[in-house]
mmCIF file of C-alpha atoms in Angstrom:
data_model
loop_
_atom_site.group_PDB
_atom_site.id
_atom_site.type_symbol
_atom_site.label_atom_id
_atom_site.label_comp_id
_atom_site.label_asym_id
_atom_site.label_seq_id
_atom_site.Cartn_x
_atom_site.Cartn_y
_atom_site.Cartn_z
ATOM 1 C CA UNK A 142 0.000 0.000 0.000
ATOM 2 C CA UNK A 143 2.824 2.389 0.758
ATOM 3 C CA UNK A 144 4.333 2.029 -2.735
ATOM 4 C CA UNK A 145 1.232 3.009 -4.761
ATOM 5 C CA UNK A 146 0.472 5.810 -2.298
ATOM 6 C CA UNK A 147 3.980 7.208 -2.772
ATOM 7 C CA UNK A 148 3.574 6.958 -6.570
ATOM 8 C CA UNK A 149 0.209 8.719 -6.385
ATOM 9 C CA UNK A 150 1.724 11.504 -4.290
ATOM 10 C CA UNK A 151 4.485 12.014 -6.882
ATOM 11 C CA UNK A 152 1.938 12.167 -9.725
ATOM 12 C CA UNK A 153 -0.035 14.778 -7.824
ATOM 13 C CA UNK A 154 3.144 16.797 -7.298
ATOM 14 C CA UNK A 155 3.776 16.763 -11.067
ATOM 15 C CA UNK A 156 0.180 17.777 -11.796
ATOM 16 C CA UNK A 157 0.397 20.622 -9.283
ATOM 17 C CA UNK A 158 3.309 22.107 -11.259
ATOM 18 C CA UNK A 159 1.431 21.924 -14.559
ATOM 19 C CA UNK A 160 -2.220 22.474 -13.624
ATOM 20 C CA UNK A 161 -3.999 25.823 -13.961
ATOM 21 C CA UNK A 162 -4.781 27.825 -10.815
ATOM 22 C CA UNK A 163 -8.443 26.813 -10.762
ATOM 23 C CA UNK A 164 -7.427 23.196 -10.110
ATOM 24 C CA UNK A 165 -5.127 24.059 -7.210
ATOM 25 C CA UNK A 166 -7.837 23.571 -4.578
ATOM 26 C CA UNK A 167 -8.837 20.156 -5.964
ATOM 27 C CA UNK A 168 -5.214 19.008 -6.053
ATOM 28 C CA UNK A 169 -4.687 20.203 -2.489
ATOM 29 C CA UNK A 170 -7.706 18.142 -1.454
ATOM 30 C CA UNK A 171 -6.311 15.092 -3.225
ATOM 31 C CA UNK A 172 -2.976 15.581 -1.441
ATOM 32 C CA UNK A 173 -4.845 15.735 1.874
ATOM 33 C CA UNK A 174 -6.652 12.450 1.182
ATOM 34 C CA UNK A 175 -3.419 10.690 0.165
ATOM 35 C CA UNK A 176 -1.781 11.894 3.388
ATOM 36 C CA UNK A 177 -4.788 10.612 5.360
ATOM 37 C CA UNK A 178 -4.543 7.198 3.679
ATOM 38 C CA UNK A 179 -0.823 7.085 4.477
ATOM 39 C CA UNK A 180 -1.562 7.782 8.157
ATOM 40 C CA UNK A 181 -4.154 5.000 8.172
ATOM 41 C CA UNK A 182 -1.661 2.530 6.676
ATOM 42 C CA UNK A 183 0.954 3.495 9.279
ATOM 43 C CA UNK A 184 -1.657 3.173 12.013
ATOM 44 C CA UNK A 185 -2.773 -0.283 10.894
ATOM 45 C CA UNK A 186 0.852 -1.424 10.760
ATOM 46 C CA UNK A 187 1.369 -0.178 14.312
ATOM 47 C CA UNK A 188 -1.721 -2.056 15.523
ATOM 48 C CA UNK A 189 -0.594 -5.244 13.736
ATOM 49 C CA UNK A 190 2.858 -5.027 15.318
ATOM 50 C CA UNK A 191 1.332 -4.512 18.771
ATOM 51 C CA UNK A 192 -0.854 -7.599 18.302
ATOM 52 C CA UNK A 193 2.168 -9.728 17.381
ATOM 53 C CA UNK A 194 4.641 -8.638 20.037
ATOM 54 C CA UNK A 195 7.675 -10.893 20.332
ATOM 55 C CA UNK A 196 10.226 -8.537 21.890
ATOM 56 C CA UNK A 197 10.909 -8.655 25.624
ATOM 57 C CA UNK A 198 10.185 -5.698 27.921
ATOM 58 C CA UNK A 199 13.099 -3.415 28.809
ATOM 59 C CA UNK A 200 13.584 -0.608 31.336
ATOM 60 C CA UNK A 201 12.158 2.650 29.918
ATOM 61 C CA UNK A 202 12.826 6.071 31.454
ATOM 62 C CA UNK A 203 9.351 7.600 31.525
ATOM 63 C CA UNK A 204 10.445 11.065 32.700
ATOM 64 C CA UNK A 205 13.036 11.318 29.899
ATOM 65 C CA UNK A 206 10.536 10.166 27.246
ATOM 66 C CA UNK A 207 7.958 12.722 28.402
ATOM 67 C CA UNK A 208 10.493 15.538 28.266
ATOM 68 C CA UNK A 209 11.691 14.458 24.820
ATOM 69 C CA UNK A 210 8.239 14.095 23.212
ATOM 70 C CA UNK A 211 7.032 17.369 24.728
ATOM 71 C CA UNK A 212 9.999 19.151 23.117
ATOM 72 C CA UNK A 213 9.290 17.472 19.765
ATOM 73 C CA UNK A 214 5.602 18.464 19.743
ATOM 74 C CA UNK A 215 5.967 21.954 21.212
ATOM 75 C CA UNK A 216 6.609 23.687 17.835
ATOM 76 C CA UNK A 217 3.400 22.119 16.466
ATOM 77 C CA UNK A 218 1.470 23.278 19.536
ATOM 78 C CA UNK A 219 2.980 26.790 19.308
ATOM 79 C CA UNK A 220 1.936 27.054 15.669
ATOM 80 C CA UNK A 221 -1.778 26.613 16.473
ATOM 81 C CA UNK A 222 -1.174 28.214 19.122
ATOM 82 C CA UNK A 223 -1.626 26.024 22.203
ATOM 83 C CA UNK A 224 0.149 25.784 25.530
ATOM 84 C CA UNK A 225 1.825 22.399 25.925
ATOM 85 C CA UNK A 226 3.377 21.876 29.344
ATOM 86 C CA UNK A 227 5.193 18.897 30.848
ATOM 87 C CA UNK A 228 6.129 19.597 34.479
ATOM 88 C CA UNK A 229 9.294 17.863 35.604
ATOM 89 C CA UNK A 230 8.756 14.581 37.452
ATOM 90 C CA UNK A 231 10.955 12.354 39.575
ATOM 91 C CA UNK A 232 12.901 9.642 37.733
ATOM 92 C CA UNK A 233 10.412 6.926 36.737
ATOM 93 C CA UNK A 234 11.324 3.614 35.111
ATOM 94 C CA UNK A 235 8.672 1.514 33.373
ATOM 95 C CA UNK A 236 8.861 -2.056 32.079
ATOM 96 C CA UNK A 237 7.782 -1.882 28.422
ATOM 97 C CA UNK A 238 8.758 -2.899 24.905
ATOM 98 C CA UNK A 239 11.302 -0.622 23.288
ATOM 99 C CA UNK A 240 9.709 2.267 21.374
ATOM 100 C CA UNK A 241 6.182 1.709 22.701
ATOM 101 C CA UNK A 242 6.116 4.653 25.115
ATOM 102 C CA UNK A 243 7.303 7.141 22.483
ATOM 103 C CA UNK A 244 4.609 5.944 20.072
ATOM 104 C CA UNK A 245 1.938 6.123 22.782
ATOM 105 C CA UNK A 246 2.908 9.701 23.666
ATOM 106 C CA UNK A 247 3.082 10.736 19.996
ATOM 107 C CA UNK A 248 -0.451 9.477 19.351
ATOM 108 C CA UNK A 249 -1.887 11.073 22.476
ATOM 109 C CA UNK A 250 -0.236 14.435 21.805
ATOM 110 C CA UNK A 251 -1.171 14.411 18.116
ATOM 111 C CA UNK A 252 -4.813 13.731 19.032
ATOM 112 C CA UNK A 253 -4.867 16.449 21.684
ATOM 113 C CA UNK A 254 -3.250 19.088 19.464
ATOM 114 C CA UNK A 255 -5.715 18.297 16.672
ATOM 115 C CA UNK A 256 -8.762 18.436 18.975
ATOM 116 C CA UNK A 257 -7.979 21.430 21.185
ATOM 117 C CA UNK A 258 -8.794 24.855 19.679
ATOM 118 C CA UNK A 259 -6.316 27.738 19.586
ATOM 119 C CA UNK A 260 -5.633 29.187 23.015
ATOM 120 C CA UNK A 261 -6.161 25.849 24.752
ATOM 121 C CA UNK A 262 -3.914 23.949 27.118
ATOM 122 C CA UNK A 263 -2.423 20.437 27.166
ATOM 123 C CA UNK A 264 -0.588 19.026 30.182
ATOM 124 C CA UNK A 265 1.569 15.907 30.168
ATOM 125 C CA UNK A 266 2.504 14.393 33.521
ATOM 126 C CA UNK A 267 3.404 11.124 35.247
ATOM 127 C CA UNK A 268 3.604 9.636 38.723
ATOM 128 C CA UNK A 269 4.227 6.264 40.333
ATOM 129 C CA UNK A 270 1.861 4.489 42.720
ATOM 130 C CA UNK A 271 3.139 1.142 43.927
ATOM 131 C CA UNK A 272 3.973 -1.134 41.015
ATOM 132 C CA UNK A 273 2.279 1.066 38.385
ATOM 133 C CA UNK A 274 3.203 4.302 36.640
ATOM 134 C CA UNK A 275 0.388 6.600 35.548
ATOM 135 C CA UNK A 276 0.979 8.810 32.502
ATOM 136 C CA UNK A 277 -1.655 11.511 32.031
ATOM 137 C CA UNK A 278 -2.413 13.735 29.037
ATOM 138 C CA UNK A 279 -5.086 16.275 30.007
ATOM 139 C CA UNK A 280 -6.551 19.033 27.833
ATOM 140 C CA UNK A 281 -9.280 21.667 28.064
ATOM 141 C CA UNK A 282 -10.643 21.106 24.549
ATOM 142 C CA UNK A 283 -14.135 20.014 23.509
ATOM 143 C CA UNK A 284 -13.674 16.582 25.080
ATOM 144 C CA UNK A 285 -15.863 13.557 24.343
ATOM 145 C CA UNK A 286 -19.264 12.552 25.575
ATOM 146 C CA UNK A 287 -19.648 9.267 27.455
ATOM 147 C CA UNK A 288 -20.740 7.382 24.327
ATOM 148 C CA UNK A 289 -17.662 8.488 22.361
ATOM 149 C CA UNK A 290 -15.347 7.706 25.279
ATOM 150 C CA UNK A 291 -16.700 4.160 25.608
ATOM 151 C CA UNK A 292 -15.981 3.456 21.909
ATOM 152 C CA UNK A 293 -12.837 5.544 21.405
ATOM 153 C CA UNK A 294 -10.365 2.643 21.622
ATOM 154 C CA UNK A 295 -12.040 0.801 18.739
ATOM 155 C CA UNK A 296 -10.454 1.048 15.302
ATOM 156 C CA UNK A 297 -11.830 3.683 12.911
ATOM 157 C CA UNK A 298 -13.946 5.366 15.615
ATOM 158 C CA UNK A 299 -13.165 9.090 15.768
ATOM 159 C CA UNK A 300 -14.901 12.041 17.390
ATOM 160 C CA UNK A 301 -12.806 14.420 15.254
ATOM 161 C CA UNK A 302 -14.080 15.145 11.713
ATOM 162 C CA UNK A 303 -11.591 13.729 9.208
ATOM 163 C CA UNK A 304 -9.786 11.676 11.864
ATOM 164 C CA UNK A 305 -8.597 8.167 11.022
ATOM 165 C CA UNK A 306 -9.878 6.680 14.278
ATOM 166 C CA UNK A 307 -6.601 4.801 14.800
ATOM 167 C CA UNK A 308 -4.650 6.982 17.257
ATOM 168 C CA UNK A 309 -6.362 5.792 20.443
ATOM 169 C CA UNK A 310 -6.704 2.236 19.076
ATOM 170 C CA UNK A 311 -2.913 2.147 18.664
ATOM 171 C CA UNK A 312 -2.428 3.515 22.190
ATOM 172 C CA UNK A 313 -4.736 0.847 23.628
ATOM 173 C CA UNK A 314 -3.033 -2.001 21.762
ATOM 174 C CA UNK A 315 0.474 -0.912 22.738
ATOM 175 C CA UNK A 316 -0.455 -0.360 26.382
ATOM 176 C CA UNK A 317 -2.295 -3.663 26.795
ATOM 177 C CA UNK A 318 0.545 -5.509 25.010
ATOM 178 C CA UNK A 319 2.801 -4.242 27.798
ATOM 179 C CA UNK A 320 0.400 -5.319 30.563
ATOM 180 C CA UNK A 321 -1.030 -1.852 31.145
ATOM 181 C CA UNK A 322 -4.379 -0.087 30.883
ATOM 182 C CA UNK A 323 -5.757 3.061 29.244
ATOM 183 C CA UNK A 324 -8.765 5.097 30.376
ATOM 184 C CA UNK A 325 -10.584 8.213 29.177
ATOM 185 C CA UNK A 326 -12.306 10.691 31.468
ATOM 186 C CA UNK A 327 -13.662 14.213 31.407
ATOM 187 C CA UNK A 328 -11.193 16.870 32.498
ATOM 188 C CA UNK A 329 -12.549 18.876 35.458
ATOM 189 C CA UNK A 330 -13.897 22.065 33.905
ATOM 190 C CA UNK A 331 -14.155 20.469 30.448
ATOM 191 C CA UNK A 332 -11.874 18.599 28.081
ATOM 192 C CA UNK A 333 -10.429 15.105 27.839
ATOM 193 C CA UNK A 334 -8.026 13.337 30.183
ATOM 194 C CA UNK A 335 -6.262 10.185 29.023
ATOM 195 C CA UNK A 336 -4.639 8.085 31.746
ATOM 196 C CA UNK A 337 -2.248 5.319 30.742
ATOM 197 C CA UNK A 338 -1.017 2.946 33.432
ATOM 198 C CA UNK A 339 2.044 0.788 32.742
ATOM 199 C CA UNK A 340 4.086 -1.597 34.914
ATOM 200 C CA UNK A 341 6.925 -0.013 36.828
ATOM 201 C CA UNK A 342 10.320 -1.655 36.743
ATOM 202 C CA UNK A 343 10.770 -3.560 40.022
ATOM 203 C CA UNK A 344 13.218 -1.812 42.300
ATOM 204 C CA UNK A 345 16.146 -3.845 43.554
ATOM 205 C CA UNK A 346 16.349 -4.240 47.285
ATOM 206 C CA UNK A 347 19.441 -2.549 48.662
ATOM 207 C CA UNK A 348 21.853 -4.922 50.320
ATOM 208 C CA UNK A 349 20.243 -8.037 48.873
ATOM 209 C CA UNK A 350 22.477 -10.963 48.035
ATOM 210 C CA UNK A 351 21.817 -13.218 45.058
ATOM 211 C CA UNK A 352 21.337 -16.872 46.047
ATOM 212 C CA UNK A 353 23.185 -19.462 44.002
#
């Protein structure tokens, strides 16, 4: 699917150089649809990989990943403009497959930035409670009603016009593949709060001696 989509994109680029001005809007719309199809293909691949996990979990620095992804997405948020904040947290180490946390955060932030209108706020935070680490993305956008929230983790279900309906499905698959959970709730005052819980890396007991 990726190969014909790339070829179609190139043909549209050539047409855009040769077409009269009155066709510019139609070509731009075609470009938009090709980009949407490409995102759907990438999303389906991500879901398929999550359903066929063979890699072993590794220690993942949650606080470092949050800081990194917030920096990556901040220019996109500023362009809208939105306020994206990620308050510093204590060092937190999760037990997950490599690359899963970054993909989870990317999908959650992309969804929030798309849904929240200009002037809104998005907060990314994390904390540990016992053997679990909670990662929270909260916004003050339009949110979702209870019906949309209950179906949001299904594939191709989207409350955003033009959305692929794969972002939250990918998040759910990746989180559950790592033994975690994902929940949606209304932000106090309005908006959507996504809470992802993942296993924390067990802490070694100080002074313990390995038994042979």
